[in-house]
Amino acid sequence: MSNLDVRPAPRLCGGGGRTGPVRDLQPGKQVPLGESTLVRRLLPNLGRRMVGAWCFVDHYGPDDIAGEPGMQVPPHPHIGLQTVSWLREGEVLHRDSLGSLQTVRPGELGLMTAGRAIAHSEESPRDHTRHLHGAQLWVALPEAHRDRAPAFEHHAGLPVVAGGGGLTATVILGTLDGATSPGTVHTPLVGADVALAAGTDTRLPLDPDFEYAALTVSGTAEVDGVPLAPGSLLYLGCGRSALPLRADVDSSFVLLGGEPFEEQIVMWWNFVGRSHEDIEQAREEWTTGTRFGRVTGYEGGPLPAPELPKVRLKPRGDLR
Ligand code: MN
């Protein structure tokens, strides 16, 4: 992490002694997803675990998968979170233990609310387009909603914010500049795909009570003066009412934000809980084939859970 900002007199937000606007550039880490896909993990990272309720960010591609299987993630369980599938290119076929079977395409929201328990698989369809490029994002559910019934939503029509001077923002989830996604959320947050045409020089209205981060997916967006090449996350802090944006070439980035998440969580494998016991029980019930239901139609068996670490898992806040 490198702190590029030294602004004095930070404004607090979220009531947790937070700093105001910052520009912390946090590099991603390459990790394998399934057998054939490499992703850049941007959250959690070395310095930060969450941005608002967003607790997990993987950016993948653009990958040329012509003649290859592409993404193949076997059935696996989730608890206590929502998953957001967002594509810039290609398509992902989602199956889950509720019986959902849905192809998610660029510009569409695939939103799975795990709640108490769900299992799903994600795969490139057999007949797929040449390039695969997108993001897999998780939102932690607050205590009041983490045991709710599981659900899957697919929204093909998302609101678009047209800013001045070449900015077009698709609101994936939550609210941006008065436009709200139809996806169900349980804490105040936003996820948006922001496209900047070459020559854009503008300001995007933000909510000062939210903290934000930006990850570039194509081109080189200049976010609050910081040129952001694909593969890193720029944490922007709180207390901003607008975000200065420039681009010399056509660029796009994903903006994530939300009210700072005040609850401590335990995140391990595909589970978000509040205690070691929550995680241990979910792992046990995945292994014994209870609680999560079955995903049908995926060619191949489910993902086995890894061994729990020898030490007890501890609840943690949004920073390391
Ligand atoms: Mn998953």
Short mmCIF file of C-alpha atoms and ligand atoms in Angstrom, two decimals:
data_model
loop_
_atom_site.label_atom_id
_atom_site.label_comp_id
_atom_site.label_asym_id
_atom_site.label_seq_id
_atom_site.Cartn_x
_atom_site.Cartn_y
_atom_site.Cartn_z
CA MET A 1 0.00 0.00 0.00
CA SER A 2 1.26 3.46 -0.74
CA ASN A 3 -0.38 6.53 0.63
CA LEU A 4 -0.32 9.18 -2.08
CA ASP A 5 -2.13 11.77 -0.07
CA VAL A 6 -1.22 13.99 2.84
CA ARG A 7 -4.30 16.14 3.19
CA PRO A 8 -4.70 17.67 6.65
CA ALA A 9 -7.88 18.04 8.72
CA PRO A 10 -9.66 14.88 7.60
CA ARG A 11 -13.41 14.79 7.86
CA LEU A 12 -14.76 11.84 9.80
CA CYS A 13 -17.48 9.53 8.57
CA GLY A 14 -19.18 6.43 9.84
CA GLY A 15 -18.54 7.38 13.46
CA GLY A 16 -15.58 5.04 13.77
CA GLY A 17 -12.81 7.61 13.82
CA ARG A 18 -12.33 7.35 10.07
CA THR A 19 -10.15 9.55 7.99
CA GLY A 20 -11.49 11.76 5.23
CA PRO A 21 -10.43 11.66 1.59
CA VAL A 22 -7.29 9.64 0.92
CA ARG A 23 -5.63 8.10 -2.11
CA ASP A 24 -4.22 4.71 -1.10
CA LEU A 25 -3.09 2.68 -4.08
CA GLN A 26 -3.30 -1.03 -3.24
CA PRO A 27 -1.89 -3.57 -5.70
CA GLY A 28 -3.83 -6.72 -6.55
CA LYS A 29 -2.56 -10.25 -6.09
CA GLN A 30 -2.77 -12.98 -8.76
CA VAL A 31 -4.64 -16.04 -7.53
CA PRO A 32 -6.08 -19.07 -9.36
CA LEU A 33 -9.86 -19.46 -9.58
CA GLY A 34 -10.87 -23.01 -10.44
CA GLU A 35 -8.47 -24.82 -12.73
CA SER A 36 -8.25 -22.52 -15.71
CA THR A 37 -8.71 -18.90 -14.65
CA LEU A 38 -6.25 -16.48 -13.04
CA VAL A 39 -7.79 -13.53 -11.25
CA ARG A 40 -6.50 -10.36 -9.60
CA ARG A 41 -7.66 -10.26 -5.99
CA LEU A 42 -8.05 -6.63 -4.95
CA LEU A 43 -10.00 -7.10 -1.71
CA PRO A 44 -9.18 -8.19 0.91
CA ASN A 45 -5.63 -6.95 0.46
CA LEU A 46 -2.62 -6.36 2.69
CA GLY A 47 -4.01 -3.21 4.23
CA ARG A 48 -7.76 -3.36 3.92
CA ARG A 49 -10.52 -5.94 4.29
CA MET A 50 -13.63 -3.99 3.32
CA VAL A 51 -14.96 -0.91 1.51
CA GLY A 52 -18.43 -0.30 2.92
CA ALA A 53 -20.02 -3.76 2.96
CA TRP A 54 -17.92 -4.88 -0.05
CA CYS A 55 -15.64 -7.58 1.34
CA PHE A 56 -14.24 -9.38 -1.70
CA VAL A 57 -13.20 -8.15 -5.15
CA ASP A 58 -11.75 -10.30 -7.93
CA HIS A 59 -11.04 -8.83 -11.37
CA TYR A 60 -10.43 -11.27 -14.22
CA GLY A 61 -9.44 -10.91 -17.86
CA PRO A 62 -9.67 -9.86 -20.54
CA ASP A 63 -8.71 -13.48 -21.34
CA ASP A 64 -8.80 -15.10 -24.77
CA ILE A 65 -10.69 -18.35 -24.11
CA ALA A 66 -11.34 -19.35 -27.74
CA GLY A 67 -11.31 -23.16 -27.88
CA GLU A 68 -10.81 -23.38 -24.09
CA PRO A 69 -13.23 -24.21 -21.28
CA GLY A 70 -12.92 -20.70 -19.79
CA MET A 71 -14.33 -20.25 -16.30
CA GLN A 72 -15.20 -23.52 -14.56
CA VAL A 73 -16.03 -23.08 -10.89
CA PRO A 74 -17.69 -26.24 -9.48
CA PRO A 75 -20.57 -26.14 -6.98
CA HIS A 76 -19.52 -24.51 -3.71
CA PRO A 77 -21.37 -23.04 -0.73
CA HIS A 78 -21.83 -19.51 0.63
CA ILE A 79 -23.28 -18.04 3.82
CA GLY A 80 -23.74 -14.49 5.12
CA LEU A 81 -23.02 -12.60 1.90
CA GLN A 82 -24.24 -11.57 -1.54
CA THR A 83 -22.29 -12.31 -4.72
CA VAL A 84 -22.33 -9.91 -7.66
CA SER A 85 -21.39 -11.19 -11.11
CA TRP A 86 -20.42 -8.34 -13.44
CA LEU A 87 -19.16 -8.81 -16.97
CA ARG A 88 -17.52 -6.47 -19.45
CA GLU A 89 -17.07 -9.20 -22.08
CA GLY A 90 -18.22 -12.81 -22.41
CA GLU A 91 -20.86 -14.65 -20.44
CA VAL A 92 -21.13 -16.73 -17.27
CA LEU A 93 -23.70 -19.48 -16.70
CA HIS A 94 -24.94 -19.48 -13.10
CA ARG A 95 -26.59 -22.50 -11.47
CA ASP A 96 -27.64 -22.65 -7.83
CA SER A 97 -29.31 -24.85 -5.24
CA LEU A 98 -32.57 -22.91 -5.60
CA GLY A 99 -32.78 -24.27 -9.14
CA SER A 100 -31.73 -21.01 -10.83
CA LEU A 101 -30.17 -21.39 -14.28
CA GLN A 102 -29.16 -18.03 -15.69
CA THR A 103 -26.66 -16.74 -18.23
CA VAL A 104 -25.24 -13.38 -17.14
CA ARG A 105 -24.04 -11.12 -19.96
CA PRO A 106 -22.21 -7.78 -20.12
CA GLY A 107 -24.19 -4.95 -18.59
CA GLU A 108 -26.41 -7.30 -16.58
CA LEU A 109 -26.48 -7.90 -12.82
CA GLY A 110 -26.37 -11.43 -11.43
CA LEU A 111 -27.04 -11.02 -7.70
CA MET A 112 -27.08 -14.01 -5.39
CA THR A 113 -28.04 -13.52 -1.76
CA ALA A 114 -26.66 -16.46 0.20
CA GLY A 115 -28.26 -15.55 3.50
CA ARG A 116 -28.38 -18.70 5.64
CA ALA A 117 -27.10 -21.05 2.94
CA ILE A 118 -26.81 -21.47 -0.81
CA ALA A 119 -24.60 -23.38 -3.23
CA HIS A 120 -23.80 -22.38 -6.81
CA SER A 121 -21.55 -23.06 -9.79
CA GLU A 122 -20.26 -20.65 -12.43
CA GLU A 123 -19.03 -21.66 -15.84
CA SER A 124 -18.37 -20.34 -19.30
CA PRO A 125 -21.11 -21.88 -21.46
CA ARG A 126 -19.92 -24.52 -23.93
CA ASP A 127 -20.54 -22.07 -26.79
CA HIS A 128 -18.92 -18.90 -25.55
CA THR A 129 -17.55 -15.72 -27.07
CA ARG A 130 -13.82 -15.30 -27.46
CA HIS A 131 -13.05 -12.96 -24.56
CA LEU A 132 -13.92 -13.16 -20.88
CA HIS A 133 -13.57 -10.05 -18.74
CA GLY A 134 -15.36 -9.21 -15.53
CA ALA A 135 -15.47 -8.97 -11.78
CA GLN A 136 -16.72 -11.14 -8.97
CA LEU A 137 -17.72 -9.10 -5.93
CA TRP A 138 -19.06 -9.99 -2.50
CA VAL A 139 -21.16 -7.89 -0.14
CA ALA A 140 -21.25 -8.82 3.56
CA LEU A 141 -24.77 -9.04 4.97
CA PRO A 142 -25.44 -7.19 8.24
CA GLU A 143 -26.45 -9.13 11.35
CA ALA A 144 -30.20 -8.55 10.82
CA HIS A 145 -30.10 -10.14 7.35
CA ARG A 146 -27.32 -12.71 7.37
CA ASP A 147 -29.65 -15.62 8.18
CA ARG A 148 -32.35 -14.64 5.67
CA ALA A 149 -33.64 -17.01 3.00
CA PRO A 150 -31.35 -17.36 -0.04
CA ALA A 151 -32.33 -15.71 -3.32
CA PHE A 152 -31.08 -15.12 -6.85
CA GLU A 153 -31.88 -12.05 -8.95
CA HIS A 154 -31.04 -11.24 -12.53
CA HIS A 155 -31.46 -7.67 -13.76
CA ALA A 156 -30.83 -6.88 -17.42
CA GLY A 157 -31.95 -3.25 -17.27
CA LEU A 158 -29.78 -1.17 -14.99
CA PRO A 159 -29.97 2.62 -14.55
CA VAL A 160 -27.33 4.73 -16.27
CA VAL A 161 -26.02 8.05 -15.00
CA ALA A 162 -24.89 10.30 -17.84
CA GLY A 163 -22.49 12.85 -16.42
CA GLY A 164 -21.09 15.78 -18.33
CA GLY A 165 -18.16 15.47 -20.70
CA GLY A 166 -18.10 11.81 -21.69
CA LEU A 167 -18.96 10.04 -18.42
CA THR A 168 -21.47 7.18 -18.43
CA ALA A 169 -22.01 5.21 -15.23
CA THR A 170 -24.07 2.03 -15.02
CA VAL A 171 -25.38 1.52 -11.48
CA ILE A 172 -24.77 -2.17 -10.76
CA LEU A 173 -25.97 -2.14 -7.16
CA GLY A 174 -27.11 0.52 -4.71
CA THR A 175 -27.35 4.23 -5.49
CA LEU A 176 -25.18 6.68 -7.42
CA ASP A 177 -26.07 10.33 -8.05
CA GLY A 178 -29.78 9.65 -7.40
CA ALA A 179 -30.00 6.55 -9.64
CA THR A 180 -30.74 3.24 -7.91
CA SER A 181 -30.15 -0.31 -9.14
CA PRO A 182 -33.09 -2.75 -8.87
CA GLY A 183 -30.78 -5.22 -7.04
CA THR A 184 -31.74 -5.84 -3.39
CA VAL A 185 -29.29 -4.40 -0.85
CA HIS A 186 -29.25 -4.51 2.94
CA THR A 187 -26.81 -1.68 3.76
CA PRO A 188 -26.30 1.72 2.07
CA LEU A 189 -23.76 1.11 -0.71
CA VAL A 190 -22.95 1.53 -4.38
CA GLY A 191 -21.26 -0.45 -7.12
CA ALA A 192 -21.04 1.22 -10.53
CA ASP A 193 -19.29 0.66 -13.84
CA VAL A 194 -18.00 4.07 -14.88
CA ALA A 195 -16.99 4.61 -18.53
CA LEU A 196 -14.96 7.67 -19.51
CA ALA A 197 -14.63 8.60 -23.18
CA ALA A 198 -11.24 9.86 -24.33
CA GLY A 199 -10.91 13.51 -23.33
CA THR A 200 -13.26 13.31 -20.32
CA ASP A 201 -12.53 15.83 -17.57
CA THR A 202 -15.38 15.91 -15.07
CA ARG A 203 -16.55 15.40 -11.49
CA LEU A 204 -18.87 12.60 -10.34
CA PRO A 205 -21.16 13.44 -7.37
CA LEU A 206 -20.55 11.19 -4.35
CA ASP A 207 -22.09 10.66 -0.90
CA PRO A 208 -19.76 12.13 1.76
CA ASP A 209 -20.93 9.50 4.29
CA PHE A 210 -19.69 6.66 2.05
CA GLU A 211 -16.13 5.43 1.74
CA TYR A 212 -15.12 4.58 -1.84
CA ALA A 213 -12.58 2.69 -3.90
CA ALA A 214 -11.96 2.47 -7.65
CA LEU A 215 -10.54 -0.36 -9.72
CA THR A 216 -9.69 0.20 -13.35
CA VAL A 217 -10.85 -2.46 -15.77
CA SER A 218 -9.69 -0.91 -19.06
CA GLY A 219 -7.69 2.08 -20.27
CA THR A 220 -6.14 4.38 -17.69
CA ALA A 221 -8.68 6.43 -15.81
CA GLU A 222 -7.23 9.29 -13.77
CA VAL A 223 -9.12 9.17 -10.49
CA ASP A 224 -8.59 12.23 -8.25
CA GLY A 225 -5.34 12.87 -10.10
CA VAL A 226 -4.03 9.30 -9.79
CA PRO A 227 -3.56 7.41 -13.09
CA LEU A 228 -5.01 3.98 -12.40
CA ALA A 229 -3.84 1.14 -14.63
CA PRO A 230 -5.84 -2.12 -14.64
CA GLY A 231 -4.97 -4.44 -11.77
CA SER A 232 -4.91 -2.18 -8.74
CA LEU A 233 -7.40 -0.70 -6.31
CA LEU A 234 -7.39 2.96 -5.28
CA TYR A 235 -8.96 3.45 -1.85
CA LEU A 236 -10.48 6.93 -1.68
CA GLY A 237 -11.70 7.22 1.93
CA CYS A 238 -14.75 9.18 3.07
CA GLY A 239 -15.93 12.77 3.09
CA ARG A 240 -16.05 13.39 -0.64
CA SER A 241 -18.98 15.11 -2.31
CA ALA A 242 -17.47 14.74 -5.79
CA LEU A 243 -14.73 12.73 -7.47
CA PRO A 244 -12.51 14.40 -10.11
CA LEU A 245 -12.13 12.13 -13.16
CA ARG A 246 -10.06 12.43 -16.33
CA ALA A 247 -9.19 10.09 -19.19
CA ASP A 248 -6.94 10.60 -22.22
CA VAL A 249 -8.10 7.32 -23.79
CA ASP A 250 -11.41 5.47 -23.53
CA SER A 251 -11.31 4.01 -20.01
CA SER A 252 -13.55 2.30 -17.52
CA PHE A 253 -13.41 1.51 -13.84
CA VAL A 254 -15.62 -0.02 -11.18
CA LEU A 255 -16.51 2.33 -8.33
CA LEU A 256 -17.35 0.63 -5.03
CA GLY A 257 -18.58 2.44 -1.97
CA GLY A 258 -20.77 2.33 1.07
CA GLU A 259 -21.25 3.35 4.66
CA PRO A 260 -18.33 1.90 6.63
CA PHE A 261 -19.36 -1.57 7.84
CA GLU A 262 -19.21 -1.37 11.63
CA GLU A 263 -19.70 -5.06 12.45
CA GLN A 264 -16.76 -7.39 12.86
CA ILE A 265 -16.91 -10.46 10.64
CA VAL A 266 -15.13 -13.76 10.19
CA MET A 267 -14.43 -14.43 6.52
CA TRP A 268 -13.03 -17.83 5.59
CA TRP A 269 -13.21 -19.67 2.24
CA ASN A 270 -16.70 -18.87 0.90
CA PHE A 271 -18.27 -18.03 4.23
CA VAL A 272 -18.95 -14.82 6.11
CA GLY A 273 -19.92 -15.36 9.75
CA ARG A 274 -19.46 -13.76 13.13
CA SER A 275 -17.57 -16.49 14.98
CA HIS A 276 -15.25 -19.46 14.51
CA GLU A 277 -18.23 -21.69 15.32
CA ASP A 278 -20.34 -20.19 12.51
CA ILE A 279 -17.62 -21.10 10.03
CA GLU A 280 -16.90 -24.53 11.52
CA GLN A 281 -20.58 -25.44 11.37
CA ALA A 282 -21.00 -24.24 7.76
CA ARG A 283 -17.91 -26.20 6.71
CA GLU A 284 -19.20 -29.33 8.46
CA GLU A 285 -22.65 -29.02 6.88
CA TRP A 286 -21.16 -28.55 3.38
CA THR A 287 -18.98 -31.62 3.89
CA THR A 288 -21.89 -33.76 5.12
CA GLY A 289 -24.19 -32.57 2.35
CA THR A 290 -26.76 -30.97 4.63
CA ARG A 291 -28.02 -27.37 4.79
CA PHE A 292 -26.88 -26.14 1.33
CA GLY A 293 -28.99 -28.15 -1.10
CA ARG A 294 -27.78 -29.41 -4.45
CA VAL A 295 -26.69 -27.74 -7.66
CA THR A 296 -27.90 -29.77 -10.62
CA GLY A 297 -26.57 -29.82 -14.17
CA TYR A 298 -22.93 -28.99 -13.55
CA GLU A 299 -20.58 -31.53 -15.11
CA GLY A 300 -18.31 -32.59 -12.28
CA GLY A 301 -18.40 -32.85 -8.53
CA PRO A 302 -18.64 -30.15 -5.90
CA LEU A 303 -15.65 -28.31 -4.43
CA PRO A 304 -14.46 -29.89 -1.18
CA ALA A 305 -13.93 -27.45 1.70
CA PRO A 306 -10.30 -26.87 2.69
CA GLU A 307 -9.13 -27.82 6.18
CA LEU A 308 -9.81 -25.23 8.83
CA PRO A 309 -6.66 -23.55 10.16
CA LYS A 310 -5.30 -24.88 13.45
CA VAL A 311 -5.85 -21.54 15.15
CA ARG A 312 -9.28 -20.14 15.98
CA LEU A 313 -10.69 -17.70 13.43
CA LYS A 314 -11.19 -14.27 14.97
CA PRO A 315 -13.79 -11.65 14.04
CA ARG A 316 -12.13 -8.63 12.40
CA GLY A 317 -13.08 -5.15 11.29
CA ASP A 318 -12.56 -3.50 7.95
CA LEU A 319 -8.81 -2.93 8.39
CA ARG A 320 -6.07 -5.49 8.96
MN MN B 1 -19.21 -18.34 -5.35
#
